[in-house]
Short mmCIF file of C-alpha atoms in Angstrom, two decimals:
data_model
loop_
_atom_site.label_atom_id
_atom_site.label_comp_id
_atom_site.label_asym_id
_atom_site.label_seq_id
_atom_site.Cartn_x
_atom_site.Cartn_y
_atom_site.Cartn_z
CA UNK A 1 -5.30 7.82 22.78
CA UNK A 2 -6.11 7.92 18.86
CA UNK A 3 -9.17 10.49 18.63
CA UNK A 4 -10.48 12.19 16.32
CA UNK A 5 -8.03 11.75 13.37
CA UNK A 6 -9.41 12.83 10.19
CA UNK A 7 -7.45 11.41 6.89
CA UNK A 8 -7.82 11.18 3.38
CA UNK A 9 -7.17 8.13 0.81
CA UNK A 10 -4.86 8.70 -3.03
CA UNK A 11 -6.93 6.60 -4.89
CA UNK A 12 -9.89 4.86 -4.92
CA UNK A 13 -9.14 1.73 -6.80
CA UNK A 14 -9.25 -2.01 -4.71
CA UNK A 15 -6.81 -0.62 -1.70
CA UNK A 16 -8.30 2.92 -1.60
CA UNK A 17 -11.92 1.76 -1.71
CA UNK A 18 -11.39 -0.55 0.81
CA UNK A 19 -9.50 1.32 3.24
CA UNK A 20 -12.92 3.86 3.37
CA UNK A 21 -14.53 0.60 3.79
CA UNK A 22 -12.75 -0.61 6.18
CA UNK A 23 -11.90 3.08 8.54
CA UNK A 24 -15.74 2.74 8.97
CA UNK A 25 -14.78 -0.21 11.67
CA UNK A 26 -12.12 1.51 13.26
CA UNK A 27 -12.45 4.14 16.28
CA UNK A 28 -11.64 7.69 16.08
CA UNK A 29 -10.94 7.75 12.28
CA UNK A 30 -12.95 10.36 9.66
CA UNK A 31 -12.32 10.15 5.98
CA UNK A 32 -12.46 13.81 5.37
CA UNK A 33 -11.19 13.56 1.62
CA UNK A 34 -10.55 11.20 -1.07
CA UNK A 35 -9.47 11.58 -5.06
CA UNK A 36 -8.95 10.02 -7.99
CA UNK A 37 -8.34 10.64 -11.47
CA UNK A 38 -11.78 11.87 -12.23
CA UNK A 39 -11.89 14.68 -9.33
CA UNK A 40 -11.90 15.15 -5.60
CA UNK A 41 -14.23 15.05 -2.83
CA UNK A 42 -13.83 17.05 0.36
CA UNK A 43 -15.51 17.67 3.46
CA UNK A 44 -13.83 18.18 6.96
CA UNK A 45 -17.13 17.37 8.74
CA UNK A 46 -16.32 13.59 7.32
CA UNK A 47 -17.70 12.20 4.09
CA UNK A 48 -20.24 10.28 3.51
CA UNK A 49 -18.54 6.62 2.61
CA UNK A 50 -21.21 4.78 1.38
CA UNK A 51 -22.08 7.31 -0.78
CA UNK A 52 -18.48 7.54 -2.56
CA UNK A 53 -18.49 3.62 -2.35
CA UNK A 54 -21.42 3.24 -4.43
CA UNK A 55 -20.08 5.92 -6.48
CA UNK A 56 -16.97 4.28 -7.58
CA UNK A 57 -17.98 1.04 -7.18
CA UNK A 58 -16.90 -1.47 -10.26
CA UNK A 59 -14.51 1.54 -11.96
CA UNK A 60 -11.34 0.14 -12.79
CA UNK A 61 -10.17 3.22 -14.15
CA UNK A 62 -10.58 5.26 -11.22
CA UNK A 63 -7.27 5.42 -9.67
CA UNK A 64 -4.91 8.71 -9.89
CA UNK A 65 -3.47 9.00 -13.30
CA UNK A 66 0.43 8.10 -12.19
CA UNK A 67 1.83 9.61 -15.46
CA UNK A 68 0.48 13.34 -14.99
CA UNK A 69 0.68 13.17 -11.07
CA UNK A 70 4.71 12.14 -11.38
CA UNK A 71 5.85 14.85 -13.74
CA UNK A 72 4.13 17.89 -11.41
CA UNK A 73 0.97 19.08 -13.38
CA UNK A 74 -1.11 17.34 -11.07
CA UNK A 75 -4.26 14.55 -12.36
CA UNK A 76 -5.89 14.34 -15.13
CA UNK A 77 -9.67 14.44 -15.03
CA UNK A 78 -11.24 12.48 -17.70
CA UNK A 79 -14.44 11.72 -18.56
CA UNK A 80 -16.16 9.23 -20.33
CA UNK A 81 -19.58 10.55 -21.66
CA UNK A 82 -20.49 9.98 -18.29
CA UNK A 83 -19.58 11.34 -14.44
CA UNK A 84 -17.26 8.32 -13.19
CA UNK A 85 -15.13 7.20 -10.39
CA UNK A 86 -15.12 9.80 -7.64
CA UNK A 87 -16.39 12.28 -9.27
CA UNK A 88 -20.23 10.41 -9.43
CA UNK A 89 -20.53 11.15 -5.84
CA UNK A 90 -22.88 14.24 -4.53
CA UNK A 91 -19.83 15.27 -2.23
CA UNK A 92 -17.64 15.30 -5.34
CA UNK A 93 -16.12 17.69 -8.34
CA UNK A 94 -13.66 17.71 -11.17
CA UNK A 95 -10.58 19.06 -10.63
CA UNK A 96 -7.48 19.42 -12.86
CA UNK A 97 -5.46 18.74 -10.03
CA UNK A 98 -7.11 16.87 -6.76
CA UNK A 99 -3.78 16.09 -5.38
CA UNK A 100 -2.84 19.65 -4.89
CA UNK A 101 -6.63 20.17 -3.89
CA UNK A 102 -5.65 17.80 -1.12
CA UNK A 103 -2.60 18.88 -0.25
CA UNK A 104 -3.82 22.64 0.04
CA UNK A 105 -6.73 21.50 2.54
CA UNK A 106 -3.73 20.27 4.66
CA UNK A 107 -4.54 21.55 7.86
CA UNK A 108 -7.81 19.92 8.19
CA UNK A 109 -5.81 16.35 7.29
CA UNK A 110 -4.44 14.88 10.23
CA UNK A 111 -3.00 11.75 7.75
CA UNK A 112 -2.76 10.86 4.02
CA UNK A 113 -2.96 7.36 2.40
CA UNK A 114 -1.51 6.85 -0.42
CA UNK A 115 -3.31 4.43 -2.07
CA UNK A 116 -1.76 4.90 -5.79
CA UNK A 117 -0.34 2.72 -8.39
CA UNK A 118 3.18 2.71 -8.25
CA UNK A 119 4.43 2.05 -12.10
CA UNK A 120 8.05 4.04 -11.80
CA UNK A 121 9.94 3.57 -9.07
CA UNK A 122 10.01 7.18 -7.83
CA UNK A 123 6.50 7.67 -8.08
CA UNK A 124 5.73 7.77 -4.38
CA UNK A 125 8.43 9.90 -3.43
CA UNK A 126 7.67 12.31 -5.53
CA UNK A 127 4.03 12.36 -4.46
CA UNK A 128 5.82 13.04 -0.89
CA UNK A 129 7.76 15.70 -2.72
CA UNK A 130 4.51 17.72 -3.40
CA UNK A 131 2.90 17.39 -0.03
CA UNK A 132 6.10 18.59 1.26
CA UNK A 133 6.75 21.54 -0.84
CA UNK A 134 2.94 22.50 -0.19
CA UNK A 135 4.24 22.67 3.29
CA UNK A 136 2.01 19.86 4.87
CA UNK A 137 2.61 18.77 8.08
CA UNK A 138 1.53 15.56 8.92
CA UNK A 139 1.52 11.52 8.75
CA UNK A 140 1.79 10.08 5.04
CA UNK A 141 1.35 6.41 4.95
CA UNK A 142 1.88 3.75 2.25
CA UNK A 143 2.12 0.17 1.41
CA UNK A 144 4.40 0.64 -1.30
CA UNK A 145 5.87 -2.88 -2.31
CA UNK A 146 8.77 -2.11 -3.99
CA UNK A 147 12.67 -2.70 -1.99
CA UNK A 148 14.32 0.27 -3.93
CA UNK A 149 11.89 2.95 -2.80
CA UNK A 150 12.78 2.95 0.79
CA UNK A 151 16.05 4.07 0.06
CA UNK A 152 14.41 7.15 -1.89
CA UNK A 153 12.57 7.81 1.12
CA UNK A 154 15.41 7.81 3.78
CA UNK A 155 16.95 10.41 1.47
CA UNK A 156 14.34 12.89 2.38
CA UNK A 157 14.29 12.33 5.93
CA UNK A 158 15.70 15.51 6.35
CA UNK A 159 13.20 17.04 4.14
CA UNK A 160 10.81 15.23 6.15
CA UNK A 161 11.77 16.22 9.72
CA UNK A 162 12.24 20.12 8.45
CA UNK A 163 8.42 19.70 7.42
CA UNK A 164 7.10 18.00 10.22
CA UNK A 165 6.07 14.61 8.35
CA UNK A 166 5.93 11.66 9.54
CA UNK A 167 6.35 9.04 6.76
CA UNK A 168 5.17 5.12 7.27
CA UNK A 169 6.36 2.80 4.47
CA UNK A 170 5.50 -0.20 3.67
CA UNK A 171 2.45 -0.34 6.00
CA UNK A 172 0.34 -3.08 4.31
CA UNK A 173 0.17 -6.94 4.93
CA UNK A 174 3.39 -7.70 3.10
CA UNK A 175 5.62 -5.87 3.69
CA UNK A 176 3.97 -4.55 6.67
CA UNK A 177 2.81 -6.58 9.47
CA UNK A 178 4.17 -9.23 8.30
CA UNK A 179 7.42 -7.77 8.25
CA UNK A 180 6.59 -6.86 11.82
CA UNK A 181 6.23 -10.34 12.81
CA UNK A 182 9.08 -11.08 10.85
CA UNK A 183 10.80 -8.97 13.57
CA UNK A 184 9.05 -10.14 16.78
CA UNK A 185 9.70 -13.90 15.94
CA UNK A 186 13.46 -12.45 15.22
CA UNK A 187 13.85 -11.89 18.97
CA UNK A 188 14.43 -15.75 20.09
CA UNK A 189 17.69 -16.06 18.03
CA UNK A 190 21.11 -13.83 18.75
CA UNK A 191 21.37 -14.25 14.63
CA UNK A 192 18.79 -14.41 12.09
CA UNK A 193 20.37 -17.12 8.91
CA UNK A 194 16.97 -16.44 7.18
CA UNK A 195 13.70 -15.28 6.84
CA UNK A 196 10.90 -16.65 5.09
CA UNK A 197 7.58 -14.53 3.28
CA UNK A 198 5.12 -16.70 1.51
CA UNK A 199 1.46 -15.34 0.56
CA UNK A 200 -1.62 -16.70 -0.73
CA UNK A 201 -4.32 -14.39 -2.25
CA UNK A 202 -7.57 -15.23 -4.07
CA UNK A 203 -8.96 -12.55 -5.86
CA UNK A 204 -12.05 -13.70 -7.82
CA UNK A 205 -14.56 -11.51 -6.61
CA UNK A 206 -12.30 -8.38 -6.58
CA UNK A 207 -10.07 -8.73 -9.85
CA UNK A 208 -12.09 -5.65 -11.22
CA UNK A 209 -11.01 -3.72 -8.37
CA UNK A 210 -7.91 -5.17 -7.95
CA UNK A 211 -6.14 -4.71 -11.45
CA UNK A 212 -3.84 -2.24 -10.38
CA UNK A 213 -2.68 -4.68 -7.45
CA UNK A 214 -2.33 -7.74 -10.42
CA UNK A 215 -0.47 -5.58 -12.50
CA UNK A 216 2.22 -4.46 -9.48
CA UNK A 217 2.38 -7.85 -9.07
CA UNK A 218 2.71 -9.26 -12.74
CA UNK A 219 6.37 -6.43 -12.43
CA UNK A 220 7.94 -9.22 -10.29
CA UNK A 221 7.43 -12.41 -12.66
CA UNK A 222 10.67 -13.14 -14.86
CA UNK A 223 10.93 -11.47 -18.27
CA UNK A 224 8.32 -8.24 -16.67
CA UNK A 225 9.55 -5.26 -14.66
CA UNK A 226 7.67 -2.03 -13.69
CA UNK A 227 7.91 -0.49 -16.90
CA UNK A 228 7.06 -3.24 -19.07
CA UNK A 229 3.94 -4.32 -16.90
CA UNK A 230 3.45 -0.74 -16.46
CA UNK A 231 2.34 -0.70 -20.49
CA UNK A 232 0.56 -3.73 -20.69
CA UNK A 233 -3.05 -3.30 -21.79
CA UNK A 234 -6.24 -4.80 -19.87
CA UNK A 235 -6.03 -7.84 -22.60
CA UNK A 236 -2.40 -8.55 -22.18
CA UNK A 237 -2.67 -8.53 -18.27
CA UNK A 238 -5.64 -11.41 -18.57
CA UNK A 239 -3.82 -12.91 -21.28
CA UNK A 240 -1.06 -13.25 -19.00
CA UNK A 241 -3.68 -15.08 -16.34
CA UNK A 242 -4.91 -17.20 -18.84
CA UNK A 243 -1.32 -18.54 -19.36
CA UNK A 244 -1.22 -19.60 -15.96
CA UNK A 245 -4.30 -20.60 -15.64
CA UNK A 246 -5.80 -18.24 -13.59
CA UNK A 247 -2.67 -19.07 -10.71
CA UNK A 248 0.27 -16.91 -10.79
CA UNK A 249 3.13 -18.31 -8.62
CA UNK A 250 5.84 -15.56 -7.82
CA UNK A 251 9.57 -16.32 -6.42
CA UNK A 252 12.41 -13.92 -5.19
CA UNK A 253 10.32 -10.86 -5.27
CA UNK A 254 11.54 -7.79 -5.05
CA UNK A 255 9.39 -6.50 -1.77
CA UNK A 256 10.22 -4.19 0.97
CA UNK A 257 10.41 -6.45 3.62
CA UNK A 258 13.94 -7.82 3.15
CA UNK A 259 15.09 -3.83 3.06
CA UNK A 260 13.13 -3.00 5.62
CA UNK A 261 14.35 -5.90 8.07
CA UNK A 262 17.76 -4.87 6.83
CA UNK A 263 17.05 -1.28 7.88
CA UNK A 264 15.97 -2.86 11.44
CA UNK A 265 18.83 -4.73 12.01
CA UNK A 266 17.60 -8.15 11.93
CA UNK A 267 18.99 -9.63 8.97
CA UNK A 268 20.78 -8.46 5.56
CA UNK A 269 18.17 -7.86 3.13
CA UNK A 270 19.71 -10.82 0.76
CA UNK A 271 18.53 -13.15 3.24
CA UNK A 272 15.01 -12.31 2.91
CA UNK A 273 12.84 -13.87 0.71
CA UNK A 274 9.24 -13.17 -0.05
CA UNK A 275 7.36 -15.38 -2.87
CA UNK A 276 3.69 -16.80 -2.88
CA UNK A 277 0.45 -18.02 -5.07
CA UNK A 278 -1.83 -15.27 -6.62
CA UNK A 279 -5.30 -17.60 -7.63
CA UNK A 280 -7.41 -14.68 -9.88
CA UNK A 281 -10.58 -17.03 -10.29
CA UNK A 282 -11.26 -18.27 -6.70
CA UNK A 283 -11.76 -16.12 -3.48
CA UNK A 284 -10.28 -18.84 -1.57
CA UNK A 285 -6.58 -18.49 -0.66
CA UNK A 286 -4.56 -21.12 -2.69
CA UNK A 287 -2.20 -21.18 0.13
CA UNK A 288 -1.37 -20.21 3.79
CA UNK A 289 0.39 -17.38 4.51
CA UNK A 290 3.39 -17.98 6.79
CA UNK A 291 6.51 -15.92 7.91
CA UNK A 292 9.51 -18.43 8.88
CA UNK A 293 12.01 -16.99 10.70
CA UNK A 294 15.39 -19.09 11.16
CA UNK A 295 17.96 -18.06 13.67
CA UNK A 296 20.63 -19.58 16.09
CA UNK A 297 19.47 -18.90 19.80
CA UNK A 298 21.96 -17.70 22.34
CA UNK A 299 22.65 -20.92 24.09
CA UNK A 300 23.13 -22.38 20.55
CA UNK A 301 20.19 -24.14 19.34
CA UNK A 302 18.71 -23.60 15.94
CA UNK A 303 15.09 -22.95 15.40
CA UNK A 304 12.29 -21.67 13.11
CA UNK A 305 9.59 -19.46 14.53
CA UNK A 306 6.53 -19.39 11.98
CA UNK A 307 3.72 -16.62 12.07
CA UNK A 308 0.17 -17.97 10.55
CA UNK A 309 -2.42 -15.96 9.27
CA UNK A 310 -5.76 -17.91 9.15
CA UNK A 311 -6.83 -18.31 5.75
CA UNK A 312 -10.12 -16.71 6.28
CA UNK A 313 -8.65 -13.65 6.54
CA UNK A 314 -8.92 -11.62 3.12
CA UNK A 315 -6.01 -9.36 1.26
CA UNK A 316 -8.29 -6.52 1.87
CA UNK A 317 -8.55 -7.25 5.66
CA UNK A 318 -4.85 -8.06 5.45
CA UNK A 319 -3.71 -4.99 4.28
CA UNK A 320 -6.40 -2.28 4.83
CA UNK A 321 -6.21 -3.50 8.37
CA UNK A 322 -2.74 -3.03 9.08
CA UNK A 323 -2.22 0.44 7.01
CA UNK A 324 -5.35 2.13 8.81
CA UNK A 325 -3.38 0.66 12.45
CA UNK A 326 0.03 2.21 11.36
CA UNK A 327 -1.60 5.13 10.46
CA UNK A 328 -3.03 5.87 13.63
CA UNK A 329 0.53 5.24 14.84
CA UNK A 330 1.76 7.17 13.04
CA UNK A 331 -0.41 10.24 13.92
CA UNK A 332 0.56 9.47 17.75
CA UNK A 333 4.22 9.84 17.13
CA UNK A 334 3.41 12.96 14.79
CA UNK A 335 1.35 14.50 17.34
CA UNK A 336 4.72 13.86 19.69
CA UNK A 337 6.84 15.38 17.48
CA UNK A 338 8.70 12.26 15.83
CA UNK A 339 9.29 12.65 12.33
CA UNK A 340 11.30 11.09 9.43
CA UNK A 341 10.80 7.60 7.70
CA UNK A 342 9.60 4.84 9.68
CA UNK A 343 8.63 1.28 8.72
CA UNK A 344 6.44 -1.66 10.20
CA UNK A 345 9.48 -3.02 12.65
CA UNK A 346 9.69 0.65 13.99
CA UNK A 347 5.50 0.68 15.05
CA UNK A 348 3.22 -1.43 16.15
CA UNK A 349 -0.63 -0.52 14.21
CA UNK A 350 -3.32 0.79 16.38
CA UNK A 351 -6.64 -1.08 16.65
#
């Protein structure tokens, strides 16, 4: 089945760290490269993870600079009086550009993660953009979060399929398998009237890690967008916690899953909606997570079909979880030749 797929991880902030962490736990995967804004590390005989862990452990500003990576001159490496982030690691070096590093050592990289802020809307495509024109063929996966963006992906499905990429979106918890089992549940009714995505995260002990994550999500509260939360500094994000007391409640957010389930057929994307409780000072989930799906059933009845997740399991496992198991997917139908754009109601993850 899924051996011996060697992939590398954008970014080594909270999702990027933990996806090494957690590819450690999963068969036939080897992290053969990861980056960050600092520099790159490399090795197709599989790095060494605890060793970049430890490196980049407690950096929050260790993720790939979005601002220089979007307009084509690649990532800033910046120091600090000090070797930081990625570039602390024996396996590691500086680079002016580690994305194009990346992309050049394509044909030792079964799969990419892309494991990047996403402050402009376009950002991820155009990170496709590069591995594309760098002629990389191959799986890119990412849990972007944002509805607009798959609709900048479809448009380069042509691109895509002329490259021989195959392109997971949205391959995270939410949207992701959620979104997934948003569409299983979907199968009871002949018509969906609604569908229900509510989250609980507690993030005590990884808010350092995590910022990037607070900040994405700080973009869907009224008054913010992507831009604005985009330039808010450290201070103003906490201050923005310590107006809600450390719980940030979020309604009508503008995720991927309600395009996504659009895309699949199941519902229009209006009648999606995706909300939930952010705690930032407990590790404890403030609330279940739940999918809801409402439909008529073919002989008439009306029903809801709810998914659980158990509250014991944590964002990372959530999400790291899922993207590592749609990436190996996704390699399977690359190795068989199927490319374009293809989200979580498309694939089922591989364990």
């Amino acid at each position: 089945m899924d051996t011996d797929i060697s992939f590398a991880v954008l970014g080594t902030g909270g999702i990027g760290r933990r996806t090494l962490e957690v590819s450690q736990h999963k068969d036939g995967l080897t992290p053969v490269a990861a980056c960050d804004r600092h520099g790159v590390a490399i090795d197709s005989d599989g790095l060494d993870v605890d060793e970049l862990l430890a490196a980049t452990e407690g950096n929050i500003d260790n993720e790939v600079d979005s601002d220089v990576a979007t307009d084509g001159s690649g990532v800033t490496v910046k120091q600090h009086g000090e070797d930081r982030g990625v570039v602390a690691s024996e396996q590691a070096h500086a680079s002016d550009d580690s994305i194009q590093e990346i992309i050049d050592a394509g044909n030792e990289i079964d799969a990419v993660l892309l494991a990047l802020p996403n402050y402009e809307h376009d950002f991820i495509p155009r990170v496709a953009d590069r591995f594309v024109d760098g002629d990389y063929s191959g799986v890119l996966v990412d849990v972007l979060k944002r509805s607009r963006v798959i609709g900048m992906l479809d448009e380069r499905t042509e691109a895509f399929e002329d490259a021989g990429v195959t392109f997971v979106c949205g391959a995270g918890a939410t949207p992701g398998f959620l979104t997934g089992a948003a569409a299983l549940a979907a199968q009871s009714f002949v018509e969906v009237h609604e569908v229900d995505i509510w989250w609980g995260v507690g993030l005590k002990s990884g808010y350092e890690d995590n910022r990037g994550t607070v900040r994405e999500d700080i973009a869907h509260l009224e008054g913010y967008d992507i831009e604005t939360a985009r330039d808010l500094s450290d201070e103003e994000i906490e201050a923005i916690v310590d107006d809600h007391d450390g719980m940030i409640e979020f309604r009508e957010m503008e995720h991927a899953d309600d395009v996504l389930l659009e895309r699949a057929g199941i519902c229009d994307a209006a009648d999606v909606s995706v909300g939930g409780l952010l705690d930032v000072r407990h590790d404890e989930k403030p609330t279940t997570t739940t999918v809801s799906v409402t439909g008529t059933t073919f002989d008439g009845e009306r029903g809801t079909n709810t998914f659980q997740l158990d509250d014991a399991t944590s964002m990372e496992a959530n999400v790291n979880g899922p993207a590592l198991g749609y990436l190996k997917t996704g390699v399977r139908r690359n190795r068989a030749g199927e490319y374009g754009v293809f989200g979580p109601t498309e694939l089922m993850p591989g364990f």
